[in-house]
């Protein structure tokens, strides 16, 4: 098997194939595997420049971590991480998680609260695809959508709630709506049944790895795969060939060499997959090229604790648009994972850019860091010089699940199956943008290519 792309999707695909006894090679364009997963340890600060954790309440990534021997290095986020804030109307306001806190919250006006709480009686299930904004607005009212919907998707995909499909991004919400009508009733029922099914798993939240962040997973997978991973091996195109046993795929590398295989997993981002498949599966390529991705910036800072005049009692905060603050939000990394900053110091990661601020990605590092520091002053009152700062830009870093996304993905998969029956897609632009989603697509892709018999885990 050949796996194209050595991000978490490609490495998971290769690891799954290896464990099933297949001969597998990963071809990665960059000088190291990992893709969007990248963590550094510098000056005592551990900073995740891509994902900073995964949800351990589903098995996908957790099982993988256990399989590569990281079960003793799992690091659950501190309990404070359950508290999150919105920067709204000049201050950081807690996102309410209990009915009492909701009633006391300054985030909505009294009529806005009344409308949101009427959801249990007013909500109706509808069948047509909707944007996240329209869905939240229909359930909880326009005011609640204006405060929460944008921030909700910003924190996940740096996207615009008025363009993203709730059906593609949050199929579970749609499912709860279909089965309960009201989301509030549905969520309460789901919480009750999750608790009775597995108390431990229901409680499991954001999780990372000790001593090195999410990068530990990439390192463990890369070690397990050994020479099966080839870095600096960009693939140029795929062709259909005919071998002794029928159709095979010819993989042409940018250096002019080629390899053939009876099974291929394309685990690159959507735009790269569209390029690779242009000649061999034009309809799949066309569908994939319509999956847009947006640029995001991650700005990492290290401060002395005494220079941060804020209680730091949570995960961090998001900034709904229209609040005269440019950043999308900030994560108080060392509150969640105390080993990510030296004693007496604080690590903060700031996000900026995305669909609603495309200009941010054209700032150079110094300007991006300065813009982020201005907003940290406005939101958290930090005026001191950071003792550590660094910026990383992810061009087309996060895929956007806009209206019609599920149809685009279904037609890409279908067209690829017609053109190359033994090729599969894997990645976080297909069924969900997070690590668990990416890992799931990779495992499913490989299992569907295995000859009947061997079982992969
Ligand atoms: C800033 C940021 C924060 C995030 N935070 C979280 C989080 O907290 N939790 C979470 O669950 N998820 C988070 N995510 C999402 C998560 O990072 C992704 O779901 C995941 O890393 C995607 O992995 P992938 O392997 O599908 O794609 P990628 O990581 O993009 O890997 C694709 C690989 O393909 C390679 N490639 C491309 N073209 C070619 C070619 N022609 N030939 C060979 N190789 C090629 C690339 O070099 C790359 O290594 C975040 C993402 C970003 C950008």
mmCIF file with all atom_site columns, N, CA and C in Angstrom, residues 347-414:
data_model
loop_
_atom_site.group_PDB
_atom_site.id
_atom_site.type_symbol
_atom_site.label_atom_id
_atom_site.label_alt_id
_atom_site.label_comp_id
_atom_site.label_asym_id
_atom_site.label_entity_id
_atom_site.label_seq_id
_atom_site.pdbx_PDB_ins_code
_atom_site.Cartn_x
_atom_site.Cartn_y
_atom_site.Cartn_z
_atom_site.occupancy
_atom_site.B_iso_or_equiv
_atom_site.pdbx_formal_charge
_atom_site.auth_seq_id
_atom_site.auth_comp_id
_atom_site.auth_asym_id
_atom_site.auth_atom_id
_atom_site.pdbx_PDB_model_num
ATOM 1   N N  . UNK A 1 347 ? 1.904   30.166 29.548 1.00 0.00 ? 347 UNK A N  1
ATOM 2   C CA . UNK A 1 347 ? 1.940   30.039 28.081 1.00 0.00 ? 347 UNK A CA 1
ATOM 3   C C  . UNK A 1 347 ? 0.548   30.342 27.530 1.00 0.00 ? 347 UNK A C  1
ATOM 4   N N  . UNK A 1 348 ? 0.499   31.216 26.523 1.00 0.00 ? 348 UNK A N  1
ATOM 5   C CA . UNK A 1 348 ? -0.785  31.595 25.911 1.00 0.00 ? 348 UNK A CA 1
ATOM 6   C C  . UNK A 1 348 ? -0.664  31.432 24.398 1.00 0.00 ? 348 UNK A C  1
ATOM 7   N N  . UNK A 1 349 ? -1.668  30.780 23.801 1.00 0.00 ? 349 UNK A N  1
ATOM 8   C CA . UNK A 1 349 ? -1.696  30.660 22.330 1.00 0.00 ? 349 UNK A CA 1
ATOM 9   C C  . UNK A 1 349 ? -2.854  31.487 21.804 1.00 0.00 ? 349 UNK A C  1
ATOM 10  N N  . UNK A 1 350 ? -2.563  32.306 20.810 1.00 0.00 ? 350 UNK A N  1
ATOM 11  C CA . UNK A 1 350 ? -3.582  33.186 20.232 1.00 0.00 ? 350 UNK A CA 1
ATOM 12  C C  . UNK A 1 350 ? -3.837  32.731 18.796 1.00 0.00 ? 350 UNK A C  1
ATOM 13  N N  . UNK A 1 351 ? -5.112  32.790 18.362 1.00 0.00 ? 351 UNK A N  1
ATOM 14  C CA . UNK A 1 351 ? -5.479  32.437 16.981 1.00 0.00 ? 351 UNK A CA 1
ATOM 15  C C  . UNK A 1 351 ? -5.985  33.671 16.262 1.00 0.00 ? 351 UNK A C  1
ATOM 16  N N  . UNK A 1 352 ? -5.646  33.774 14.993 1.00 0.00 ? 352 UNK A N  1
ATOM 17  C CA . UNK A 1 352 ? -6.134  34.918 14.220 1.00 0.00 ? 352 UNK A CA 1
ATOM 18  C C  . UNK A 1 352 ? -6.251  34.512 12.760 1.00 0.00 ? 352 UNK A C  1
ATOM 19  N N  . UNK A 1 353 ? -6.974  35.328 12.000 1.00 0.00 ? 353 UNK A N  1
ATOM 20  C CA . UNK A 1 353 ? -7.143  35.051 10.566 1.00 0.00 ? 353 UNK A CA 1
ATOM 21  C C  . UNK A 1 353 ? -8.491  34.419 10.304 1.00 0.00 ? 353 UNK A C  1
ATOM 22  N N  . UNK A 1 354 ? -8.506  33.393 9.458  1.00 0.00 ? 354 UNK A N  1
ATOM 23  C CA . UNK A 1 354 ? -9.752  32.694 9.159  1.00 0.00 ? 354 UNK A CA 1
ATOM 24  C C  . UNK A 1 354 ? -10.598 33.416 8.118  1.00 0.00 ? 354 UNK A C  1
ATOM 25  N N  . UNK A 1 355 ? -11.788 32.895 7.901  1.00 0.00 ? 355 UNK A N  1
ATOM 26  C CA . UNK A 1 355 ? -12.668 33.382 6.826  1.00 0.00 ? 355 UNK A CA 1
ATOM 27  C C  . UNK A 1 355 ? -12.965 34.872 6.940  1.00 0.00 ? 355 UNK A C  1
ATOM 28  N N  . UNK A 1 356 ? -13.196 35.350 8.159  1.00 0.00 ? 356 UNK A N  1
ATOM 29  C CA . UNK A 1 356 ? -13.668 36.729 8.303  1.00 0.00 ? 356 UNK A CA 1
ATOM 30  C C  . UNK A 1 356 ? -12.536 37.740 8.432  1.00 0.00 ? 356 UNK A C  1
ATOM 31  N N  . UNK A 1 357 ? -11.290 37.276 8.429  1.00 0.00 ? 357 UNK A N  1
ATOM 32  C CA . UNK A 1 357 ? -10.158 38.204 8.479  1.00 0.00 ? 357 UNK A CA 1
ATOM 33  C C  . UNK A 1 357 ? -9.026  37.681 7.590  1.00 0.00 ? 357 UNK A C  1
ATOM 34  N N  . UNK A 1 358 ? -9.306  37.560 6.272  1.00 0.00 ? 358 UNK A N  1
ATOM 35  C CA . UNK A 1 358 ? -8.293  36.963 5.390  1.00 0.00 ? 358 UNK A CA 1
ATOM 36  C C  . UNK A 1 358 ? -7.016  37.794 5.321  1.00 0.00 ? 358 UNK A C  1
ATOM 37  N N  . UNK A 1 359 ? -7.119  39.102 5.622  1.00 0.00 ? 359 UNK A N  1
ATOM 38  C CA . UNK A 1 359 ? -5.943  39.971 5.537  1.00 0.00 ? 359 UNK A CA 1
ATOM 39  C C  . UNK A 1 359 ? -4.892  39.647 6.591  1.00 0.00 ? 359 UNK A C  1
ATOM 40  N N  . UNK A 1 360 ? -5.279  38.974 7.680  1.00 0.00 ? 360 UNK A N  1
ATOM 41  C CA . UNK A 1 360 ? -4.308  38.731 8.752  1.00 0.00 ? 360 UNK A CA 1
ATOM 42  C C  . UNK A 1 360 ? -3.125  37.920 8.246  1.00 0.00 ? 360 UNK A C  1
ATOM 43  N N  . UNK A 1 361 ? -3.403  37.002 7.309  1.00 0.00 ? 361 UNK A N  1
ATOM 44  C CA . UNK A 1 361 ? -2.318  36.111 6.872  1.00 0.00 ? 361 UNK A CA 1
ATOM 45  C C  . UNK A 1 361 ? -1.271  36.853 6.048  1.00 0.00 ? 361 UNK A C  1
ATOM 46  N N  . UNK A 1 362 ? -1.581  38.091 5.600  1.00 0.00 ? 362 UNK A N  1
ATOM 47  C CA . UNK A 1 362 ? -0.553  38.808 4.846  1.00 0.00 ? 362 UNK A CA 1
ATOM 48  C C  . UNK A 1 362 ? 0.376   39.604 5.775  1.00 0.00 ? 362 UNK A C  1
ATOM 49  N N  . UNK A 1 363 ? 0.086   39.617 7.087  1.00 0.00 ? 363 UNK A N  1
ATOM 50  C CA . UNK A 1 363 ? 0.996   40.310 8.021  1.00 0.00 ? 363 UNK A CA 1
ATOM 51  C C  . UNK A 1 363 ? 2.268   39.487 8.190  1.00 0.00 ? 363 UNK A C  1
ATOM 52  N N  . UNK A 1 364 ? 3.408   40.187 8.309  1.00 0.00 ? 364 UNK A N  1
ATOM 53  C CA . UNK A 1 364 ? 4.616   39.413 8.614  1.00 0.00 ? 364 UNK A CA 1
ATOM 54  C C  . UNK A 1 364 ? 4.591   39.062 10.107 1.00 0.00 ? 364 UNK A C  1
ATOM 55  N N  . UNK A 1 365 ? 5.543   38.229 10.528 1.00 0.00 ? 365 UNK A N  1
ATOM 56  C CA . UNK A 1 365 ? 5.488   37.717 11.900 1.00 0.00 ? 365 UNK A CA 1
ATOM 57  C C  . UNK A 1 365 ? 5.475   38.841 12.934 1.00 0.00 ? 365 UNK A C  1
ATOM 58  N N  . UNK A 1 366 ? 6.316   39.876 12.716 1.00 0.00 ? 366 UNK A N  1
ATOM 59  C CA . UNK A 1 366 ? 6.405   40.950 13.713 1.00 0.00 ? 366 UNK A CA 1
ATOM 60  C C  . UNK A 1 366 ? 5.068   41.677 13.819 1.00 0.00 ? 366 UNK A C  1
ATOM 61  N N  . UNK A 1 367 ? 4.440   41.954 12.669 1.00 0.00 ? 367 UNK A N  1
ATOM 62  C CA . UNK A 1 367 ? 3.159   42.667 12.690 1.00 0.00 ? 367 UNK A CA 1
ATOM 63  C C  . UNK A 1 367 ? 2.062   41.785 13.289 1.00 0.00 ? 367 UNK A C  1
ATOM 64  N N  . UNK A 1 368 ? 2.106   40.492 12.990 1.00 0.00 ? 368 UNK A N  1
ATOM 65  C CA . UNK A 1 368 ? 1.088   39.578 13.533 1.00 0.00 ? 368 UNK A CA 1
ATOM 66  C C  . UNK A 1 368 ? 1.223   39.490 15.057 1.00 0.00 ? 368 UNK A C  1
ATOM 67  N N  . UNK A 1 369 ? 2.468   39.399 15.539 1.00 0.00 ? 369 UNK A N  1
ATOM 68  C CA . UNK A 1 369 ? 2.681   39.327 16.992 1.00 0.00 ? 369 UNK A CA 1
ATOM 69  C C  . UNK A 1 369 ? 2.241   40.631 17.660 1.00 0.00 ? 369 UNK A C  1
ATOM 70  N N  . UNK A 1 370 ? 2.537   41.762 17.010 1.00 0.00 ? 370 UNK A N  1
ATOM 71  C CA . UNK A 1 370 ? 2.155   43.056 17.595 1.00 0.00 ? 370 UNK A CA 1
ATOM 72  C C  . UNK A 1 370 ? 0.632   43.182 17.653 1.00 0.00 ? 370 UNK A C  1
ATOM 73  N N  . UNK A 1 371 ? -0.051  42.736 16.589 1.00 0.00 ? 371 UNK A N  1
ATOM 74  C CA . UNK A 1 371 ? -1.523  42.814 16.579 1.00 0.00 ? 371 UNK A CA 1
ATOM 75  C C  . UNK A 1 371 ? -2.098  41.947 17.700 1.00 0.00 ? 371 UNK A C  1
ATOM 76  N N  . UNK A 1 372 ? -1.521  40.770 17.877 1.00 0.00 ? 372 UNK A N  1
ATOM 77  C CA . UNK A 1 372 ? -2.020  39.870 18.928 1.00 0.00 ? 372 UNK A CA 1
ATOM 78  C C  . UNK A 1 372 ? -1.770  40.475 20.307 1.00 0.00 ? 372 UNK A C  1
ATOM 79  N N  . UNK A 1 373 ? -0.614  41.111 20.490 1.00 0.00 ? 373 UNK A N  1
ATOM 80  C CA . UNK A 1 373 ? -0.316  41.697 21.811 1.00 0.00 ? 373 UNK A CA 1
ATOM 81  C C  . UNK A 1 373 ? -1.242  42.866 22.123 1.00 0.00 ? 373 UNK A C  1
ATOM 82  N N  . UNK A 1 374 ? -1.580  43.655 21.092 1.00 0.00 ? 374 UNK A N  1
ATOM 83  C CA . UNK A 1 374 ? -2.545  44.747 21.326 1.00 0.00 ? 374 UNK A CA 1
ATOM 84  C C  . UNK A 1 374 ? -3.860  44.174 21.848 1.00 0.00 ? 374 UNK A C  1
ATOM 85  N N  . UNK A 1 375 ? -4.281  43.044 21.239 1.00 0.00 ? 375 UNK A N  1
ATOM 86  C CA . UNK A 1 375 ? -5.562  42.471 21.651 1.00 0.00 ? 375 UNK A CA 1
ATOM 87  C C  . UNK A 1 375 ? -5.467  41.776 23.009 1.00 0.00 ? 375 UNK A C  1
ATOM 88  N N  . UNK A 1 376 ? -4.290  41.258 23.360 1.00 0.00 ? 376 UNK A N  1
ATOM 89  C CA . UNK A 1 376 ? -4.142  40.681 24.712 1.00 0.00 ? 376 UNK A CA 1
ATOM 90  C C  . UNK A 1 376 ? -4.215  41.794 25.758 1.00 0.00 ? 376 UNK A C  1
ATOM 91  N N  . UNK A 1 377 ? -3.754  42.982 25.370 1.00 0.00 ? 377 UNK A N  1
ATOM 92  C CA . UNK A 1 377 ? -3.865  44.115 26.303 1.00 0.00 ? 377 UNK A CA 1
ATOM 93  C C  . UNK A 1 377 ? -5.337  44.499 26.469 1.00 0.00 ? 377 UNK A C  1
ATOM 94  N N  . UNK A 1 378 ? -6.058  44.597 25.335 1.00 0.00 ? 378 UNK A N  1
ATOM 95  C CA . UNK A 1 378 ? -7.472  44.987 25.411 1.00 0.00 ? 378 UNK A CA 1
ATOM 96  C C  . UNK A 1 378 ? -8.291  43.969 26.204 1.00 0.00 ? 378 UNK A C  1
ATOM 97  N N  . UNK A 1 379 ? -8.059  42.694 25.937 1.00 0.00 ? 379 UNK A N  1
ATOM 98  C CA . UNK A 1 379 ? -8.931  41.671 26.518 1.00 0.00 ? 379 UNK A CA 1
ATOM 99  C C  . UNK A 1 379 ? -8.510  41.255 27.923 1.00 0.00 ? 379 UNK A C  1
ATOM 100 N N  . UNK A 1 380 ? -7.180  41.151 28.157 1.00 0.00 ? 380 UNK A N  1
ATOM 101 C CA . UNK A 1 380 ? -6.709  40.612 29.439 1.00 0.00 ? 380 UNK A CA 1
ATOM 102 C C  . UNK A 1 380 ? -5.868  41.606 30.226 1.00 0.00 ? 380 UNK A C  1
ATOM 103 N N  . UNK A 1 381 ? -5.641  42.774 29.653 1.00 0.00 ? 381 UNK A N  1
ATOM 104 C CA . UNK A 1 381 ? -4.858  43.796 30.363 1.00 0.00 ? 381 UNK A CA 1
ATOM 105 C C  . UNK A 1 381 ? -3.368  43.511 30.426 1.00 0.00 ? 381 UNK A C  1
ATOM 106 N N  . UNK A 1 382 ? -2.846  42.673 29.513 1.00 0.00 ? 382 UNK A N  1
ATOM 107 C CA . UNK A 1 382 ? -1.409  42.358 29.559 1.00 0.00 ? 382 UNK A CA 1
ATOM 108 C C  . UNK A 1 382 ? -0.634  43.444 28.807 1.00 0.00 ? 382 UNK A C  1
ATOM 109 N N  . UNK A 1 383 ? 0.209   44.183 29.518 1.00 0.00 ? 383 UNK A N  1
ATOM 110 C CA . UNK A 1 383 ? 1.005   45.222 28.847 1.00 0.00 ? 383 UNK A CA 1
ATOM 111 C C  . UNK A 1 383 ? 2.493   44.854 28.823 1.00 0.00 ? 383 UNK A C  1
ATOM 112 N N  . UNK A 1 384 ? 2.886   43.897 29.653 1.00 0.00 ? 384 UNK A N  1
ATOM 113 C CA . UNK A 1 384 ? 4.319   43.565 29.770 1.00 0.00 ? 384 UNK A CA 1
ATOM 114 C C  . UNK A 1 384 ? 4.829   42.909 28.493 1.00 0.00 ? 384 UNK A C  1
ATOM 115 N N  . UNK A 1 385 ? 6.153   43.014 28.306 1.00 0.00 ? 385 UNK A N  1
ATOM 116 C CA . UNK A 1 385 ? 6.818   42.306 27.205 1.00 0.00 ? 385 UNK A CA 1
ATOM 117 C C  . UNK A 1 385 ? 6.755   40.806 27.477 1.00 0.00 ? 385 UNK A C  1
ATOM 118 N N  . UNK A 1 386 ? 6.429   40.008 26.489 1.00 0.00 ? 386 UNK A N  1
ATOM 119 C CA . UNK A 1 386 ? 6.514   38.556 26.715 1.00 0.00 ? 386 UNK A CA 1
ATOM 120 C C  . UNK A 1 386 ? 7.973   38.141 26.789 1.00 0.00 ? 386 UNK A C  1
ATOM 121 N N  . UNK A 1 387 ? 8.264   37.081 27.542 1.00 0.00 ? 387 UNK A N  1
ATOM 122 C CA . UNK A 1 387 ? 9.661   36.623 27.531 1.00 0.00 ? 387 UNK A CA 1
ATOM 123 C C  . UNK A 1 387 ? 9.871   35.612 26.410 1.00 0.00 ? 387 UNK A C  1
ATOM 124 N N  . UNK A 1 388 ? 8.771   35.170 25.811 1.00 0.00 ? 388 UNK A N  1
ATOM 125 C CA . UNK A 1 388 ? 8.871   34.259 24.665 1.00 0.00 ? 388 UNK A CA 1
ATOM 126 C C  . UNK A 1 388 ? 7.766   34.637 23.695 1.00 0.00 ? 388 UNK A C  1
ATOM 127 N N  . UNK A 1 389 ? 8.060   34.704 22.408 1.00 0.00 ? 389 UNK A N  1
ATOM 128 C CA . UNK A 1 389 ? 6.992   34.896 21.425 1.00 0.00 ? 389 UNK A CA 1
ATOM 129 C C  . UNK A 1 389 ? 7.416   34.335 20.082 1.00 0.00 ? 389 UNK A C  1
ATOM 130 N N  . UNK A 1 390 ? 6.443   33.788 19.397 1.00 0.00 ? 390 UNK A N  1
ATOM 131 C CA . UNK A 1 390 ? 6.724   33.209 18.086 1.00 0.00 ? 390 UNK A CA 1
ATOM 132 C C  . UNK A 1 390 ? 5.414   33.098 17.306 1.00 0.00 ? 390 UNK A C  1
ATOM 133 N N  . UNK A 1 391 ? 5.517   33.235 15.977 1.00 0.00 ? 391 UNK A N  1
ATOM 134 C CA . UNK A 1 391 ? 4.310   33.165 15.144 1.00 0.00 ? 391 UNK A CA 1
ATOM 135 C C  . UNK A 1 391 ? 4.444   32.037 14.132 1.00 0.00 ? 391 UNK A C  1
ATOM 136 N N  . UNK A 1 392 ? 3.329   31.360 13.873 1.00 0.00 ? 392 UNK A N  1
ATOM 137 C CA . UNK A 1 392 ? 3.310   30.350 12.808 1.00 0.00 ? 392 UNK A CA 1
ATOM 138 C C  . UNK A 1 392 ? 2.056   30.566 11.972 1.00 0.00 ? 392 UNK A C  1
ATOM 139 N N  . UNK A 1 393 ? 2.243   30.509 10.667 1.00 0.00 ? 393 UNK A N  1
ATOM 140 C CA . UNK A 1 393 ? 1.119   30.720 9.754  1.00 0.00 ? 393 UNK A CA 1
ATOM 141 C C  . UNK A 1 393 ? 0.787   29.383 9.091  1.00 0.00 ? 393 UNK A C  1
ATOM 142 N N  . UNK A 1 394 ? -0.495  29.086 8.989  1.00 0.00 ? 394 UNK A N  1
ATOM 143 C CA . UNK A 1 394 ? -0.924  27.868 8.289  1.00 0.00 ? 394 UNK A CA 1
ATOM 144 C C  . UNK A 1 394 ? -1.716  28.290 7.054  1.00 0.00 ? 394 UNK A C  1
ATOM 145 N N  . UNK A 1 395 ? -1.045  28.397 5.891  1.00 0.00 ? 395 UNK A N  1
ATOM 146 C CA . UNK A 1 395 ? -1.806  28.752 4.684  1.00 0.00 ? 395 UNK A CA 1
ATOM 147 C C  . UNK A 1 395 ? -2.816  27.639 4.377  1.00 0.00 ? 395 UNK A C  1
ATOM 148 N N  . UNK A 1 396 ? -4.018  28.011 4.073  1.00 0.00 ? 396 UNK A N  1
ATOM 149 C CA . UNK A 1 396 ? -5.112  27.044 3.822  1.00 0.00 ? 396 UNK A CA 1
ATOM 150 C C  . UNK A 1 396 ? -5.100  25.958 4.903  1.00 0.00 ? 396 UNK A C  1
ATOM 151 N N  . UNK A 1 397 ? -5.037  26.406 6.143  1.00 0.00 ? 397 UNK A N  1
ATOM 152 C CA . UNK A 1 397 ? -4.802  25.480 7.259  1.00 0.00 ? 397 UNK A CA 1
ATOM 153 C C  . UNK A 1 397 ? -6.018  24.706 7.725  1.00 0.00 ? 397 UNK A C  1
ATOM 154 N N  . UNK A 1 398 ? -7.220  25.287 7.556  1.00 0.00 ? 398 UNK A N  1
ATOM 155 C CA . UNK A 1 398 ? -8.398  24.598 8.104  1.00 0.00 ? 398 UNK A CA 1
ATOM 156 C C  . UNK A 1 398 ? -9.497  24.530 7.045  1.00 0.00 ? 398 UNK A C  1
ATOM 157 N N  . UNK A 1 399 ? -9.973  23.313 6.736  1.00 0.00 ? 399 UNK A N  1
ATOM 158 C CA . UNK A 1 399 ? -11.025 23.176 5.718  1.00 0.00 ? 399 UNK A CA 1
ATOM 159 C C  . UNK A 1 399 ? -12.361 23.716 6.218  1.00 0.00 ? 399 UNK A C  1
ATOM 160 N N  . UNK A 1 400 ? -13.145 24.246 5.292  1.00 0.00 ? 400 UNK A N  1
ATOM 161 C CA . UNK A 1 400 ? -14.438 24.839 5.639  1.00 0.00 ? 400 UNK A CA 1
ATOM 162 C C  . UNK A 1 400 ? -15.565 23.961 5.104  1.00 0.00 ? 400 UNK A C  1
ATOM 163 N N  . UNK A 1 401 ? -16.425 23.527 6.008  1.00 0.00 ? 401 UNK A N  1
ATOM 164 C CA . UNK A 1 401 ? -17.538 22.653 5.618  1.00 0.00 ? 401 UNK A CA 1
ATOM 165 C C  . UNK A 1 401 ? -18.739 23.530 5.277  1.00 0.00 ? 401 UNK A C  1
ATOM 166 N N  . UNK A 1 402 ? -18.693 24.108 4.078  1.00 0.00 ? 402 UNK A N  1
ATOM 167 C CA . UNK A 1 402 ? -19.758 25.033 3.690  1.00 0.00 ? 402 UNK A CA 1
ATOM 168 C C  . UNK A 1 402 ? -20.978 24.253 3.205  1.00 0.00 ? 402 UNK A C  1
ATOM 169 N N  . UNK A 1 403 ? -22.095 24.994 3.004  1.00 0.00 ? 403 UNK A N  1
ATOM 170 C CA . UNK A 1 403 ? -23.317 24.328 2.535  1.00 0.00 ? 403 UNK A CA 1
ATOM 171 C C  . UNK A 1 403 ? -22.974 23.479 1.310  1.00 0.00 ? 403 UNK A C  1
ATOM 172 N N  . UNK A 1 404 ? -23.487 22.273 1.249  1.00 0.00 ? 404 UNK A N  1
ATOM 173 C CA . UNK A 1 404 ? -23.211 21.376 0.123  1.00 0.00 ? 404 UNK A CA 1
ATOM 174 C C  . UNK A 1 404 ? -21.985 20.501 0.340  1.00 0.00 ? 404 UNK A C  1
ATOM 175 N N  . UNK A 1 405 ? -21.338 20.643 1.503  1.00 0.00 ? 405 UNK A N  1
ATOM 176 C CA . UNK A 1 405 ? -20.084 19.915 1.739  1.00 0.00 ? 405 UNK A CA 1
ATOM 177 C C  . UNK A 1 405 ? -20.266 18.399 1.647  1.00 0.00 ? 405 UNK A C  1
ATOM 178 N N  . UNK A 1 406 ? -21.307 17.900 2.287  1.00 0.00 ? 406 UNK A N  1
ATOM 179 C CA . UNK A 1 406 ? -21.461 16.432 2.311  1.00 0.00 ? 406 UNK A CA 1
ATOM 180 C C  . UNK A 1 406 ? -21.637 15.873 0.904  1.00 0.00 ? 406 UNK A C  1
ATOM 181 N N  . UNK A 1 407 ? -22.355 16.610 0.057  1.00 0.00 ? 407 UNK A N  1
ATOM 182 C CA . UNK A 1 407 ? -22.549 16.139 -1.324 1.00 0.00 ? 407 UNK A CA 1
ATOM 183 C C  . UNK A 1 407 ? -21.220 16.173 -2.077 1.00 0.00 ? 407 UNK A C  1
ATOM 184 N N  . UNK A 1 408 ? -20.425 17.230 -1.839 1.00 0.00 ? 408 UNK A N  1
ATOM 185 C CA . UNK A 1 408 ? -19.125 17.316 -2.526 1.00 0.00 ? 408 UNK A CA 1
ATOM 186 C C  . UNK A 1 408 ? -18.246 16.121 -2.143 1.00 0.00 ? 408 UNK A C  1
ATOM 187 N N  . UNK A 1 409 ? -18.227 15.810 -0.849 1.00 0.00 ? 409 UNK A N  1
ATOM 188 C CA . UNK A 1 409 ? -17.386 14.707 -0.377 1.00 0.00 ? 409 UNK A CA 1
ATOM 189 C C  . UNK A 1 409 ? -17.903 13.373 -0.925 1.00 0.00 ? 409 UNK A C  1
ATOM 190 N N  . UNK A 1 410 ? -19.226 13.205 -0.910 1.00 0.00 ? 410 UNK A N  1
ATOM 191 C CA . UNK A 1 410 ? -19.792 11.942 -1.418 1.00 0.00 ? 410 UNK A CA 1
ATOM 192 C C  . UNK A 1 410 ? -19.465 11.799 -2.898 1.00 0.00 ? 410 UNK A C  1
ATOM 193 N N  . UNK A 1 411 ? -19.555 12.897 -3.655 1.00 0.00 ? 411 UNK A N  1
ATOM 194 C CA . UNK A 1 411 ? -19.292 12.728 -5.090 1.00 0.00 ? 411 UNK A CA 1
ATOM 195 C C  . UNK A 1 411 ? -17.799 12.526 -5.346 1.00 0.00 ? 411 UNK A C  1
ATOM 196 N N  . UNK A 1 412 ? -16.934 13.119 -4.520 1.00 0.00 ? 412 UNK A N  1
ATOM 197 C CA . UNK A 1 412 ? -15.493 12.860 -4.685 1.00 0.00 ? 412 UNK A CA 1
ATOM 198 C C  . UNK A 1 412 ? -15.190 11.387 -4.414 1.00 0.00 ? 412 UNK A C  1
ATOM 199 N N  . UNK A 1 413 ? -15.756 10.859 -3.340 1.00 0.00 ? 413 UNK A N  1
ATOM 200 C CA . UNK A 1 413 ? -15.495 9.445  -3.010 1.00 0.00 ? 413 UNK A CA 1
ATOM 201 C C  . UNK A 1 413 ? -16.027 8.531  -4.117 1.00 0.00 ? 413 UNK A C  1
ATOM 202 N N  . UNK A 1 414 ? -17.223 8.856  -4.600 1.00 0.00 ? 414 UNK A N  1
ATOM 203 C CA . UNK A 1 414 ? -17.842 8.017  -5.623 1.00 0.00 ? 414 UNK A CA 1
ATOM 204 C C  . UNK A 1 414 ? -17.009 8.051  -6.913 1.00 0.00 ? 414 UNK A C  1
#
